[in-house]
Amino acid sequence: MNVPCVTYPTMKFLVTCFSIWICSVNSQTNENLKTLQGDLFASYSSKIRPVINQLEPLQLDVSFYLSSVNEVNEVKEKMVTTGYLELSWTDELLKWTPADYNNTEVIFVPQNDVWKPDLVLKNGFKKFEELGGSFYYLYIDYEGSVIWMPFSVFESRCSMNIFNFPFDIQSCDIKFVTWSHFAEQIEITKSSKGINFYEYEENAVWDILDTTSEIKKEGRESEVKFTFKLRRKSQYYVMNIILPVIFLGYLNILVFVIPADAGEKMSFSVTVFLSFAVFLTIISTLLPTSSENIPVLAMYLVIQLVNGVFALVITAFQLRLRHRDDSEEVSGIWVKAIRFQQKLRCKKMNTVIVKPFDSNSNIDDLKSKPKTDENPDLTFGWNHVASTIDFFAFWSFLITNIIITIAMFSVAAS
């Protein structure tokens, strides 16, 4: 029995025919799309709200996709973000049967050819502007679902509470509202996806701790609010402002270590005082001009300035006493202060030795006789007064500065 031989070309032809018979291939052509759009937009108007029953509200879903937090300006109380909105709704006038147009299920239409909600940034920093642009296209499927994704840079107002600066946490909102339509006409019912991240780039100064979305209805106004909880990265401010200010505070105390006879006490104190004034100027340029929330750091600088003023006054008074004439007697209150200072320093005090008066001695010789170890000093000079003032001022300022520093920055970091 002879079996017929099937050649390769014949086999390829049979397999192709069998595949075509099993699987039907559908593809949309230009003519299909032209016909579909011609039928859809023949009597369509982008000025009419796309619901058949005009008494019913159009349900609008709004989600936000964040790309970056560009800037948080404390002075202007402004937040700048980059991202896009995803708005979705059902257009009841843009529905069709896919089988009538070669199974065409999705089309893309320029945004100006289709009705879209008049959503605007409510707390914007500039005037109201239309979202998107003429080059944006809307996604529309055969069930009338429309998706619009306008990309933009949003500048929104953000009220700042800078009491804990630079350890502060800010909460900033981006609010969108349908401006011309009432809630009975366009109702923002949900934000199904809330806030998402799209190729997000971290900010060098702020970290995002949390994000939330909220739908609000106030009177006849429908609004969606996206909230960002931001925490400042404080390393830069700690290294460049806080630590230098703390070190200057302790340098201010060293004015009481310099001897009164050195001649540099006043110039040193004035230099430290001016340094605090410079830092206070720097801080004021970083913060909003508001009297409601004064930062702890600014209050700390003011306290250090006050300490600097007291140090200047004490130093001037001390130098005045130090250069008094030695013939002037030191008052009793200073003598008590000197003896108390010597007790605190555990310094051995010279005792007063009283000897009987020798009638053969010359009184003038006794007055002119120099003091020796055998004749201990019975009085204190003004140099002892200056030293005592330095001692008490140094320890008072040091303890006070430590307490204030720990208390103030514990409050700021809490």
mmCIF file of C-alpha atoms in Angstrom:
data_model
loop_
_atom_site.group_PDB
_atom_site.id
_atom_site.type_symbol
_atom_site.label_atom_id
_atom_site.label_comp_id
_atom_site.label_asym_id
_atom_site.label_seq_id
_atom_site.Cartn_x
_atom_site.Cartn_y
_atom_site.Cartn_z
ATOM 1 C CA MET A 1 0.000 0.000 0.000
ATOM 2 C CA ASN A 2 1.396 3.383 -1.032
ATOM 3 C CA VAL A 3 1.074 6.300 1.458
ATOM 4 C CA PRO A 4 0.892 9.748 -0.184
ATOM 5 C CA CYS A 5 3.788 12.051 0.733
ATOM 6 C CA VAL A 6 2.856 15.463 2.240
ATOM 7 C CA THR A 7 5.400 18.155 1.442
ATOM 8 C CA TYR A 8 6.467 20.967 3.846
ATOM 9 C CA PRO A 9 4.703 23.796 1.947
ATOM 10 C CA THR A 10 1.497 21.820 1.987
ATOM 11 C CA MET A 11 1.783 21.158 5.714
ATOM 12 C CA LYS A 12 2.394 24.888 6.427
ATOM 13 C CA PHE A 13 -0.674 25.843 4.415
ATOM 14 C CA LEU A 14 -2.871 23.361 6.285
ATOM 15 C CA VAL A 15 -1.672 24.552 9.723
ATOM 16 C CA THR A 16 -2.370 28.188 8.792
ATOM 17 C CA CYS A 17 -5.863 27.423 7.599
ATOM 18 C CA PHE A 18 -6.593 25.405 10.740
ATOM 19 C CA SER A 19 -5.398 28.296 12.989
ATOM 20 C CA ILE A 20 -7.604 30.796 11.170
ATOM 21 C CA TRP A 21 -10.563 28.452 11.477
ATOM 22 C CA ILE A 22 -10.048 28.028 15.258
ATOM 23 C CA CYS A 23 -9.148 31.620 16.251
ATOM 24 C CA SER A 24 -10.926 34.618 14.899
ATOM 25 C CA VAL A 25 -8.720 37.728 14.689
ATOM 26 C CA ASN A 26 -10.281 41.101 15.485
ATOM 27 C CA SER A 27 -8.594 44.482 15.019
ATOM 28 C CA GLN A 28 -9.909 47.993 15.029
ATOM 29 C CA THR A 29 -9.216 50.180 12.072
ATOM 30 C CA ASN A 30 -9.183 53.933 11.648
ATOM 31 C CA GLU A 31 -12.598 53.748 10.078
ATOM 32 C CA ASN A 32 -13.983 51.947 13.110
ATOM 33 C CA LEU A 33 -12.728 54.685 15.478
ATOM 34 C CA LYS A 34 -13.910 57.489 13.178
ATOM 35 C CA THR A 35 -17.342 55.941 12.968
ATOM 36 C CA LEU A 36 -17.494 55.435 16.736
ATOM 37 C CA GLN A 37 -16.436 58.993 17.571
ATOM 38 C CA GLY A 38 -18.744 60.374 14.906
ATOM 39 C CA ASP A 39 -21.690 58.536 16.414
ATOM 40 C CA LEU A 40 -20.768 59.458 20.017
ATOM 41 C CA PHE A 41 -20.136 63.161 19.466
ATOM 42 C CA ALA A 42 -22.762 63.856 16.805
ATOM 43 C CA SER A 43 -25.093 65.385 19.394
ATOM 44 C CA TYR A 44 -22.693 65.544 22.358
ATOM 45 C CA SER A 45 -22.013 68.828 24.160
ATOM 46 C CA SER A 46 -19.060 69.312 26.535
ATOM 47 C CA LYS A 47 -21.013 72.106 28.265
ATOM 48 C CA ILE A 48 -23.749 69.861 29.647
ATOM 49 C CA ARG A 49 -23.330 67.686 32.700
ATOM 50 C CA PRO A 50 -23.286 64.099 31.339
ATOM 51 C CA VAL A 51 -26.178 62.559 33.243
ATOM 52 C CA ILE A 52 -29.483 61.611 31.674
ATOM 53 C CA ASN A 53 -31.498 62.720 34.702
ATOM 54 C CA GLN A 54 -30.195 66.209 35.476
ATOM 55 C CA LEU A 55 -31.718 66.070 38.959
ATOM 56 C CA GLU A 56 -29.250 63.364 40.001
ATOM 57 C CA PRO A 57 -25.699 64.227 41.110
ATOM 58 C CA LEU A 58 -22.676 63.012 39.181
ATOM 59 C CA GLN A 59 -20.474 60.797 41.338
ATOM 60 C CA LEU A 60 -16.803 61.878 41.206
ATOM 61 C CA ASP A 61 -13.824 59.920 42.534
ATOM 62 C CA VAL A 62 -10.594 61.858 43.180
ATOM 63 C CA SER A 63 -7.189 60.341 44.024
ATOM 64 C CA PHE A 64 -3.785 61.995 44.312
ATOM 65 C CA TYR A 65 -0.415 60.686 43.081
ATOM 66 C CA LEU A 66 2.580 62.456 44.642
ATOM 67 C CA SER A 67 5.929 62.689 42.840
ATOM 68 C CA SER A 68 7.828 65.034 45.146
ATOM 69 C CA VAL A 69 7.568 67.653 47.872
ATOM 70 C CA ASN A 70 9.507 70.463 46.213
ATOM 71 C CA GLU A 71 9.432 73.068 48.954
ATOM 72 C CA VAL A 72 7.994 73.885 52.361
ATOM 73 C CA ASN A 73 8.484 77.614 52.876
ATOM 74 C CA GLU A 74 8.064 78.554 56.546
ATOM 75 C CA VAL A 75 8.350 82.295 55.934
ATOM 76 C CA LYS A 76 5.610 82.405 53.270
ATOM 77 C CA GLU A 77 3.745 79.434 54.828
ATOM 78 C CA LYS A 78 3.599 77.667 51.488
ATOM 79 C CA MET A 79 3.997 74.040 50.351
ATOM 80 C CA VAL A 80 4.919 73.171 46.761
ATOM 81 C CA THR A 81 4.279 69.637 45.509
ATOM 82 C CA THR A 82 4.502 67.874 42.163
ATOM 83 C CA GLY A 83 2.043 65.153 41.191
ATOM 84 C CA TYR A 84 -1.163 64.400 39.369
ATOM 85 C CA LEU A 85 -4.812 63.785 40.138
ATOM 86 C CA GLU A 86 -6.779 60.790 38.983
ATOM 87 C CA LEU A 87 -10.403 61.805 38.468
ATOM 88 C CA SER A 88 -12.922 59.202 37.414
ATOM 89 C CA TRP A 89 -16.652 59.462 36.724
ATOM 90 C CA THR A 90 -19.311 57.921 34.519
ATOM 91 C CA ASP A 91 -20.394 59.803 31.407
ATOM 92 C CA GLU A 92 -23.836 58.412 30.607
ATOM 93 C CA LEU A 93 -23.766 60.023 27.148
ATOM 94 C CA LEU A 94 -20.605 58.217 26.045
ATOM 95 C CA LYS A 95 -21.668 54.562 26.024
ATOM 96 C CA TRP A 96 -21.627 52.146 23.114
ATOM 97 C CA THR A 97 -21.778 48.470 22.210
ATOM 98 C CA PRO A 98 -18.278 47.195 21.341
ATOM 99 C CA ALA A 99 -19.628 44.587 18.878
ATOM 100 C CA ASP A 100 -21.022 47.360 16.672
ATOM 101 C CA TYR A 101 -17.541 48.834 16.187
ATOM 102 C CA ASN A 102 -15.376 45.770 15.679
ATOM 103 C CA ASN A 103 -15.082 45.160 19.442
ATOM 104 C CA THR A 104 -13.674 48.630 20.189
ATOM 105 C CA GLU A 105 -13.808 48.974 23.962
ATOM 106 C CA VAL A 106 -11.589 51.993 24.718
ATOM 107 C CA ILE A 107 -10.946 55.353 23.087
ATOM 108 C CA PHE A 108 -8.819 58.386 23.997
ATOM 109 C CA VAL A 109 -10.258 61.860 23.470
ATOM 110 C CA PRO A 110 -8.732 65.371 24.012
ATOM 111 C CA GLN A 111 -9.910 66.811 27.305
ATOM 112 C CA ASN A 112 -11.503 69.878 25.695
ATOM 113 C CA ASP A 113 -13.860 67.686 23.634
ATOM 114 C CA VAL A 114 -15.434 66.053 26.689
ATOM 115 C CA TRP A 115 -17.260 67.425 29.704
ATOM 116 C CA LYS A 116 -15.040 67.440 32.797
ATOM 117 C CA PRO A 117 -15.578 68.663 36.379
ATOM 118 C CA ASP A 118 -14.459 72.194 37.252
ATOM 119 C CA LEU A 119 -12.156 71.059 40.044
ATOM 120 C CA VAL A 120 -9.793 73.735 41.378
ATOM 121 C CA LEU A 121 -7.187 74.022 44.126
ATOM 122 C CA LYS A 122 -9.078 75.732 46.947
ATOM 123 C CA ASN A 123 -6.133 76.728 49.169
ATOM 124 C CA GLY A 124 -3.828 77.613 46.303
ATOM 125 C CA PHE A 125 -1.155 80.285 46.501
ATOM 126 C CA LYS A 126 -1.996 81.693 43.073
ATOM 127 C CA LYS A 127 -5.173 82.466 41.171
ATOM 128 C CA PHE A 128 -7.492 79.660 40.073
ATOM 129 C CA GLU A 129 -6.229 77.820 37.017
ATOM 130 C CA GLU A 130 -7.756 75.068 34.939
ATOM 131 C CA LEU A 131 -6.282 71.642 35.515
ATOM 132 C CA GLY A 132 -4.589 69.868 32.668
ATOM 133 C CA GLY A 133 -4.193 71.340 29.168
ATOM 134 C CA SER A 134 -5.253 70.988 25.561
ATOM 135 C CA PHE A 135 -2.691 68.226 24.990
ATOM 136 C CA TYR A 136 -4.183 65.948 27.697
ATOM 137 C CA TYR A 137 -6.305 62.982 26.605
ATOM 138 C CA LEU A 138 -9.068 61.291 28.581
ATOM 139 C CA TYR A 139 -9.532 57.542 28.816
ATOM 140 C CA ILE A 140 -13.114 56.452 27.980
ATOM 141 C CA ASP A 141 -14.409 52.879 27.883
ATOM 142 C CA TYR A 142 -17.622 51.497 26.364
ATOM 143 C CA GLU A 143 -19.463 51.632 29.736
ATOM 144 C CA GLY A 144 -18.973 55.403 29.938
ATOM 145 C CA SER A 145 -16.201 55.324 32.568
ATOM 146 C CA VAL A 146 -13.952 58.355 32.127
ATOM 147 C CA ILE A 147 -10.488 58.754 33.670
ATOM 148 C CA TRP A 148 -8.679 62.101 33.640
ATOM 149 C CA MET A 149 -5.134 62.457 35.012
ATOM 150 C CA PRO A 150 -3.967 66.106 34.978
ATOM 151 C CA PHE A 151 -0.322 66.562 36.063
ATOM 152 C CA SER A 152 0.726 69.814 37.748
ATOM 153 C CA VAL A 153 2.886 71.621 40.306
ATOM 154 C CA PHE A 154 0.581 72.545 43.191
ATOM 155 C CA GLU A 155 1.354 75.561 45.389
ATOM 156 C CA SER A 156 -0.847 75.479 48.481
ATOM 157 C CA ARG A 157 -1.047 77.475 51.678
ATOM 158 C CA CYS A 158 0.094 75.714 54.835
ATOM 159 C CA SER A 159 -0.232 77.202 58.318
ATOM 160 C CA MET A 160 2.998 76.566 60.234
ATOM 161 C CA ASN A 161 3.421 75.924 63.955
ATOM 162 C CA ILE A 162 7.138 76.552 64.464
ATOM 163 C CA PHE A 163 7.200 76.374 68.281
ATOM 164 C CA ASN A 164 9.389 73.232 68.216
ATOM 165 C CA PHE A 165 11.662 74.416 65.382
ATOM 166 C CA PRO A 166 13.832 72.667 64.195
ATOM 167 C CA PHE A 167 12.270 69.523 65.678
ATOM 168 C CA ASP A 168 8.797 70.419 64.410
ATOM 169 C CA ILE A 169 6.162 68.280 62.686
ATOM 170 C CA GLN A 170 3.878 70.093 60.240
ATOM 171 C CA SER A 171 0.495 69.080 58.840
ATOM 172 C CA CYS A 172 -0.233 70.549 55.397
ATOM 173 C CA ASP A 173 -3.415 70.183 53.350
ATOM 174 C CA ILE A 174 -4.141 70.249 49.628
ATOM 175 C CA LYS A 175 -7.844 71.004 49.108
ATOM 176 C CA PHE A 176 -9.774 70.598 45.868
ATOM 177 C CA VAL A 177 -13.325 71.798 45.372
ATOM 178 C CA THR A 178 -15.846 71.905 42.519
ATOM 179 C CA TRP A 179 -16.068 75.640 42.087
ATOM 180 C CA SER A 180 -19.143 76.316 39.938
ATOM 181 C CA HIS A 181 -21.245 73.218 40.566
ATOM 182 C CA PHE A 182 -23.059 72.540 43.818
ATOM 183 C CA ALA A 183 -22.861 69.283 45.756
ATOM 184 C CA GLU A 184 -26.307 68.389 44.350
ATOM 185 C CA GLN A 185 -24.779 68.406 40.858
ATOM 186 C CA ILE A 186 -21.264 67.022 41.401
ATOM 187 C CA GLU A 187 -20.708 64.965 44.509
ATOM 188 C CA ILE A 188 -17.216 63.860 45.486
ATOM 189 C CA THR A 189 -18.253 60.604 47.086
ATOM 190 C CA LYS A 190 -14.910 58.976 47.801
ATOM 191 C CA SER A 191 -11.187 58.919 47.241
ATOM 192 C CA SER A 192 -10.790 55.228 46.569
ATOM 193 C CA LYS A 193 -6.995 55.305 46.251
ATOM 194 C CA GLY A 194 -6.292 58.261 48.552
ATOM 195 C CA ILE A 195 -2.697 59.464 48.272
ATOM 196 C CA ASN A 196 -0.259 57.315 46.329
ATOM 197 C CA PHE A 197 3.375 57.779 45.337
ATOM 198 C CA TYR A 198 4.388 58.002 41.696
ATOM 199 C CA GLU A 199 8.177 57.833 41.151
ATOM 200 C CA TYR A 200 8.531 59.692 44.432
ATOM 201 C CA GLU A 201 11.749 61.594 45.166
ATOM 202 C CA GLU A 202 12.511 62.321 48.829
ATOM 203 C CA ASN A 203 12.909 65.885 50.005
ATOM 204 C CA ALA A 204 16.257 66.912 51.519
ATOM 205 C CA VAL A 205 14.626 68.733 54.457
ATOM 206 C CA TRP A 206 11.304 66.958 55.121
ATOM 207 C CA ASP A 207 10.178 63.369 55.685
ATOM 208 C CA ILE A 208 6.588 62.264 55.084
ATOM 209 C CA LEU A 209 5.289 60.509 58.188
ATOM 210 C CA ASP A 210 1.688 59.894 57.123
ATOM 211 C CA THR A 211 -0.913 60.798 54.497
ATOM 212 C CA THR A 212 -4.706 60.860 54.699
ATOM 213 C CA SER A 213 -7.626 61.846 52.485
ATOM 214 C CA GLU A 214 -11.000 63.179 53.562
ATOM 215 C CA ILE A 215 -14.249 64.062 51.815
ATOM 216 C CA LYS A 216 -16.020 67.114 53.210
ATOM 217 C CA LYS A 217 -19.399 68.642 52.460
ATOM 218 C CA GLU A 218 -19.926 72.148 53.755
ATOM 219 C CA GLY A 219 -23.289 73.529 52.774
ATOM 220 C CA ARG A 220 -23.643 73.087 49.038
ATOM 221 C CA GLU A 221 -19.896 72.670 48.485
ATOM 222 C CA SER A 222 -18.211 69.332 47.831
ATOM 223 C CA GLU A 223 -14.539 69.145 48.766
ATOM 224 C CA VAL A 224 -11.711 66.594 48.972
ATOM 225 C CA LYS A 225 -8.760 67.228 51.288
ATOM 226 C CA PHE A 226 -5.385 65.481 51.104
ATOM 227 C CA THR A 227 -3.277 65.840 54.269
ATOM 228 C CA PHE A 228 0.488 65.383 54.520
ATOM 229 C CA LYS A 229 2.167 64.969 57.898
ATOM 230 C CA LEU A 230 5.748 66.178 57.524
ATOM 231 C CA ARG A 231 8.699 65.981 59.905
ATOM 232 C CA ARG A 232 11.696 68.256 59.510
ATOM 233 C CA LYS A 233 15.166 66.729 59.232
ATOM 234 C CA SER A 234 16.953 68.571 62.025
ATOM 235 C CA GLN A 235 20.575 67.485 61.497
ATOM 236 C CA TYR A 236 21.492 70.579 59.476
ATOM 237 C CA TYR A 237 20.068 72.983 62.065
ATOM 238 C CA VAL A 238 21.646 71.110 64.970
ATOM 239 C CA MET A 239 25.115 71.265 63.433
ATOM 240 C CA ASN A 240 24.961 74.816 62.066
ATOM 241 C CA ILE A 241 22.800 76.698 64.585
ATOM 242 C CA ILE A 242 22.023 74.874 67.826
ATOM 243 C CA LEU A 243 25.505 73.591 68.711
ATOM 244 C CA PRO A 244 27.253 76.936 67.937
ATOM 245 C CA VAL A 245 24.649 78.761 70.042
ATOM 246 C CA ILE A 246 25.142 76.373 72.981
ATOM 247 C CA PHE A 247 28.930 76.705 72.749
ATOM 248 C CA LEU A 248 28.627 80.499 72.645
ATOM 249 C CA GLY A 249 26.519 80.325 75.788
ATOM 250 C CA TYR A 250 29.377 78.629 77.616
ATOM 251 C CA LEU A 251 31.935 81.005 76.110
ATOM 252 C CA ASN A 252 29.893 83.810 77.618
ATOM 253 C CA ILE A 253 30.526 82.303 81.063
ATOM 254 C CA LEU A 254 34.305 82.263 80.529
ATOM 255 C CA VAL A 255 34.364 86.033 80.882
ATOM 256 C CA PHE A 256 34.393 85.412 84.643
ATOM 257 C CA VAL A 257 37.523 83.252 84.335
ATOM 258 C CA ILE A 258 39.587 86.038 82.760
ATOM 259 C CA PRO A 259 41.421 88.048 85.486
ATOM 260 C CA ALA A 260 40.261 91.594 85.987
ATOM 261 C CA ASP A 261 43.790 92.896 85.413
ATOM 262 C CA ALA A 262 44.052 91.208 81.980
ATOM 263 C CA GLY A 263 42.245 94.088 80.268
ATOM 264 C CA GLU A 264 40.214 91.853 77.915
ATOM 265 C CA LYS A 265 37.110 91.120 79.944
ATOM 266 C CA MET A 266 34.854 93.779 78.398
ATOM 267 C CA SER A 267 35.936 93.186 74.797
ATOM 268 C CA PHE A 268 35.458 89.425 75.183
ATOM 269 C CA SER A 269 31.976 89.855 76.653
ATOM 270 C CA VAL A 270 30.910 92.315 73.937
ATOM 271 C CA THR A 271 32.146 89.968 71.183
ATOM 272 C CA VAL A 272 30.102 87.039 72.513
ATOM 273 C CA PHE A 273 27.048 89.281 72.887
ATOM 274 C CA LEU A 274 27.282 90.410 69.251
ATOM 275 C CA SER A 275 27.625 86.769 68.137
ATOM 276 C CA PHE A 276 24.267 85.978 69.761
ATOM 277 C CA ALA A 277 22.727 88.951 67.959
ATOM 278 C CA VAL A 278 23.991 87.595 64.613
ATOM 279 C CA PHE A 279 22.494 84.154 65.261
ATOM 280 C CA LEU A 280 19.187 85.715 66.291
ATOM 281 C CA THR A 281 19.134 87.565 62.954
ATOM 282 C CA ILE A 282 19.762 84.297 61.082
ATOM 283 C CA ILE A 283 16.934 82.541 62.926
ATOM 284 C CA SER A 284 14.502 85.389 62.216
ATOM 285 C CA THR A 285 15.077 85.041 58.453
ATOM 286 C CA LEU A 286 14.133 81.344 58.582
ATOM 287 C CA LEU A 287 10.803 81.782 60.360
ATOM 288 C CA PRO A 288 7.470 83.424 59.516
ATOM 289 C CA THR A 289 6.732 86.850 60.938
ATOM 290 C CA SER A 290 4.116 85.646 63.400
ATOM 291 C CA SER A 291 3.575 86.375 67.082
ATOM 292 C CA GLU A 292 1.363 83.337 67.683
ATOM 293 C CA ASN A 293 4.095 80.692 67.799
ATOM 294 C CA ILE A 294 7.550 81.821 68.874
ATOM 295 C CA PRO A 295 10.070 78.967 68.483
ATOM 296 C CA VAL A 296 11.881 77.637 71.524
ATOM 297 C CA LEU A 297 15.200 78.246 69.786
ATOM 298 C CA ALA A 298 14.428 81.960 69.388
ATOM 299 C CA MET A 299 13.462 82.205 73.076
ATOM 300 C CA TYR A 300 16.705 80.425 74.002
ATOM 301 C CA LEU A 301 18.703 82.971 72.003
ATOM 302 C CA VAL A 302 16.897 85.845 73.705
ATOM 303 C CA ILE A 303 17.694 84.324 77.105
ATOM 304 C CA GLN A 304 21.348 84.051 76.093
ATOM 305 C CA LEU A 305 21.262 87.684 75.004
ATOM 306 C CA VAL A 306 19.879 88.643 78.415
ATOM 307 C CA ASN A 307 22.656 86.618 80.063
ATOM 308 C CA GLY A 308 25.137 88.483 77.892
ATOM 309 C CA VAL A 309 23.724 91.819 79.065
ATOM 310 C CA PHE A 310 23.983 90.728 82.701
ATOM 311 C CA ALA A 311 27.550 89.551 82.105
ATOM 312 C CA LEU A 312 28.443 92.952 80.643
ATOM 313 C CA VAL A 313 26.877 94.813 83.580
ATOM 314 C CA ILE A 314 28.576 92.584 86.174
ATOM 315 C CA THR A 315 31.929 92.872 84.395
ATOM 316 C CA ALA A 316 31.699 96.664 84.219
ATOM 317 C CA PHE A 317 30.763 96.867 87.895
ATOM 318 C CA GLN A 318 33.552 94.452 88.816
ATOM 319 C CA LEU A 319 36.219 96.425 86.936
ATOM 320 C CA ARG A 320 35.003 99.599 88.610
ATOM 321 C CA LEU A 321 35.501 98.033 92.045
ATOM 322 C CA ARG A 322 38.858 96.496 91.103
ATOM 323 C CA HIS A 323 40.375 99.867 90.197
ATOM 324 C CA ARG A 324 39.277 101.662 93.331
ATOM 325 C CA ASP A 325 41.942 103.336 95.411
ATOM 326 C CA ASP A 326 43.572 100.868 97.818
ATOM 327 C CA SER A 327 43.217 103.432 100.595
ATOM 328 C CA GLU A 328 39.433 102.953 100.477
ATOM 329 C CA GLU A 329 38.263 100.452 103.031
ATOM 330 C CA VAL A 330 36.396 97.328 101.852
ATOM 331 C CA SER A 331 32.892 97.296 103.325
ATOM 332 C CA GLY A 332 31.757 94.580 105.694
ATOM 333 C CA ILE A 333 29.362 92.928 103.220
ATOM 334 C CA TRP A 334 32.223 92.336 100.800
ATOM 335 C CA VAL A 335 34.381 90.931 103.589
ATOM 336 C CA LYS A 336 31.631 88.421 104.414
ATOM 337 C CA ALA A 337 31.290 87.503 100.736
ATOM 338 C CA ILE A 338 35.063 86.973 100.453
ATOM 339 C CA ARG A 339 35.161 84.738 103.530
ATOM 340 C CA PHE A 340 32.151 82.747 102.304
ATOM 341 C CA GLN A 341 33.825 82.294 98.922
ATOM 342 C CA GLN A 342 36.987 81.041 100.616
ATOM 343 C CA LYS A 343 34.944 78.526 102.619
ATOM 344 C CA LEU A 344 33.272 77.225 99.467
ATOM 345 C CA ARG A 345 36.644 76.822 97.790
ATOM 346 C CA CYS A 346 38.004 75.098 100.953
ATOM 347 C CA LYS A 347 40.741 77.697 101.068
ATOM 348 C CA LYS A 348 42.590 78.082 104.348
ATOM 349 C CA MET A 349 41.995 81.512 105.867
ATOM 350 C CA ASN A 350 44.582 83.484 107.739
ATOM 351 C CA THR A 351 43.719 83.957 111.385
ATOM 352 C CA VAL A 352 43.857 87.278 113.174
ATOM 353 C CA ILE A 353 46.466 87.321 115.946
ATOM 354 C CA VAL A 354 46.035 90.020 118.582
ATOM 355 C CA LYS A 355 49.216 90.934 120.513
ATOM 356 C CA PRO A 356 49.465 93.162 123.603
ATOM 357 C CA PHE A 357 50.549 96.724 122.962
ATOM 358 C CA ASP A 358 54.155 97.504 123.797
ATOM 359 C CA SER A 359 54.460 101.020 125.258
ATOM 360 C CA ASN A 360 58.076 101.218 124.100
ATOM 361 C CA SER A 361 57.059 100.705 120.457
ATOM 362 C CA ASN A 362 56.733 103.624 118.088
ATOM 363 C CA ILE A 363 53.259 103.910 116.660
ATOM 364 C CA ASP A 364 54.589 105.290 113.367
ATOM 365 C CA ASP A 365 56.878 102.266 113.033
ATOM 366 C CA LEU A 366 53.945 99.909 113.492
ATOM 367 C CA LYS A 367 51.991 101.657 110.731
ATOM 368 C CA SER A 368 54.883 101.516 108.307
ATOM 369 C CA LYS A 369 55.910 97.965 109.170
ATOM 370 C CA PRO A 370 55.335 95.661 106.126
ATOM 371 C CA LYS A 371 53.133 92.609 106.517
ATOM 372 C CA THR A 372 54.923 89.278 106.645
ATOM 373 C CA ASP A 373 53.977 85.684 107.303
ATOM 374 C CA GLU A 374 54.501 86.350 110.937
ATOM 375 C CA ASN A 375 52.145 89.309 110.717
ATOM 376 C CA PRO A 376 49.115 87.915 108.814
ATOM 377 C CA ASP A 377 46.875 90.229 106.737
ATOM 378 C CA LEU A 378 44.041 91.606 108.737
ATOM 379 C CA THR A 379 42.173 93.246 105.784
ATOM 380 C CA PHE A 380 41.113 92.350 102.253
ATOM 381 C CA GLY A 381 41.842 94.434 99.150
ATOM 382 C CA TRP A 382 39.643 95.240 96.157
ATOM 383 C CA ASN A 383 41.390 92.535 94.166
ATOM 384 C CA HIS A 384 39.790 90.017 96.536
ATOM 385 C CA VAL A 385 36.396 91.594 95.873
ATOM 386 C CA ALA A 386 36.858 91.248 92.114
ATOM 387 C CA SER A 387 37.892 87.613 92.509
ATOM 388 C CA THR A 388 34.850 86.895 94.667
ATOM 389 C CA ILE A 389 32.504 88.434 92.094
ATOM 390 C CA ASP A 390 34.086 86.247 89.386
ATOM 391 C CA PHE A 391 33.630 83.135 91.537
ATOM 392 C CA PHE A 392 29.949 83.616 92.323
ATOM 393 C CA ALA A 393 29.058 84.879 88.823
ATOM 394 C CA PHE A 394 30.810 81.962 87.105
ATOM 395 C CA TRP A 395 29.001 79.255 89.062
ATOM 396 C CA SER A 396 25.644 81.050 88.977
ATOM 397 C CA PHE A 397 25.767 81.506 85.197
ATOM 398 C CA LEU A 398 27.057 77.960 84.611
ATOM 399 C CA ILE A 399 24.319 76.241 86.645
ATOM 400 C CA THR A 400 21.604 78.494 85.207
ATOM 401 C CA ASN A 401 22.820 77.907 81.634
ATOM 402 C CA ILE A 402 22.856 74.126 82.061
ATOM 403 C CA ILE A 403 19.314 74.086 83.485
ATOM 404 C CA ILE A 404 17.934 76.399 80.780
ATOM 405 C CA THR A 405 19.630 74.477 77.939
ATOM 406 C CA ILE A 406 18.332 71.095 79.106
ATOM 407 C CA ALA A 407 14.814 72.418 79.782
ATOM 408 C CA MET A 408 14.412 74.390 76.544
ATOM 409 C CA PHE A 409 15.645 71.722 74.146
ATOM 410 C CA SER A 410 13.800 68.964 75.978
ATOM 411 C CA VAL A 411 10.601 70.916 75.324
ATOM 412 C CA ALA A 412 11.561 71.541 71.675
ATOM 413 C CA ALA A 413 12.363 67.875 71.007
ATOM 414 C CA SER A 414 9.227 66.547 72.732
#
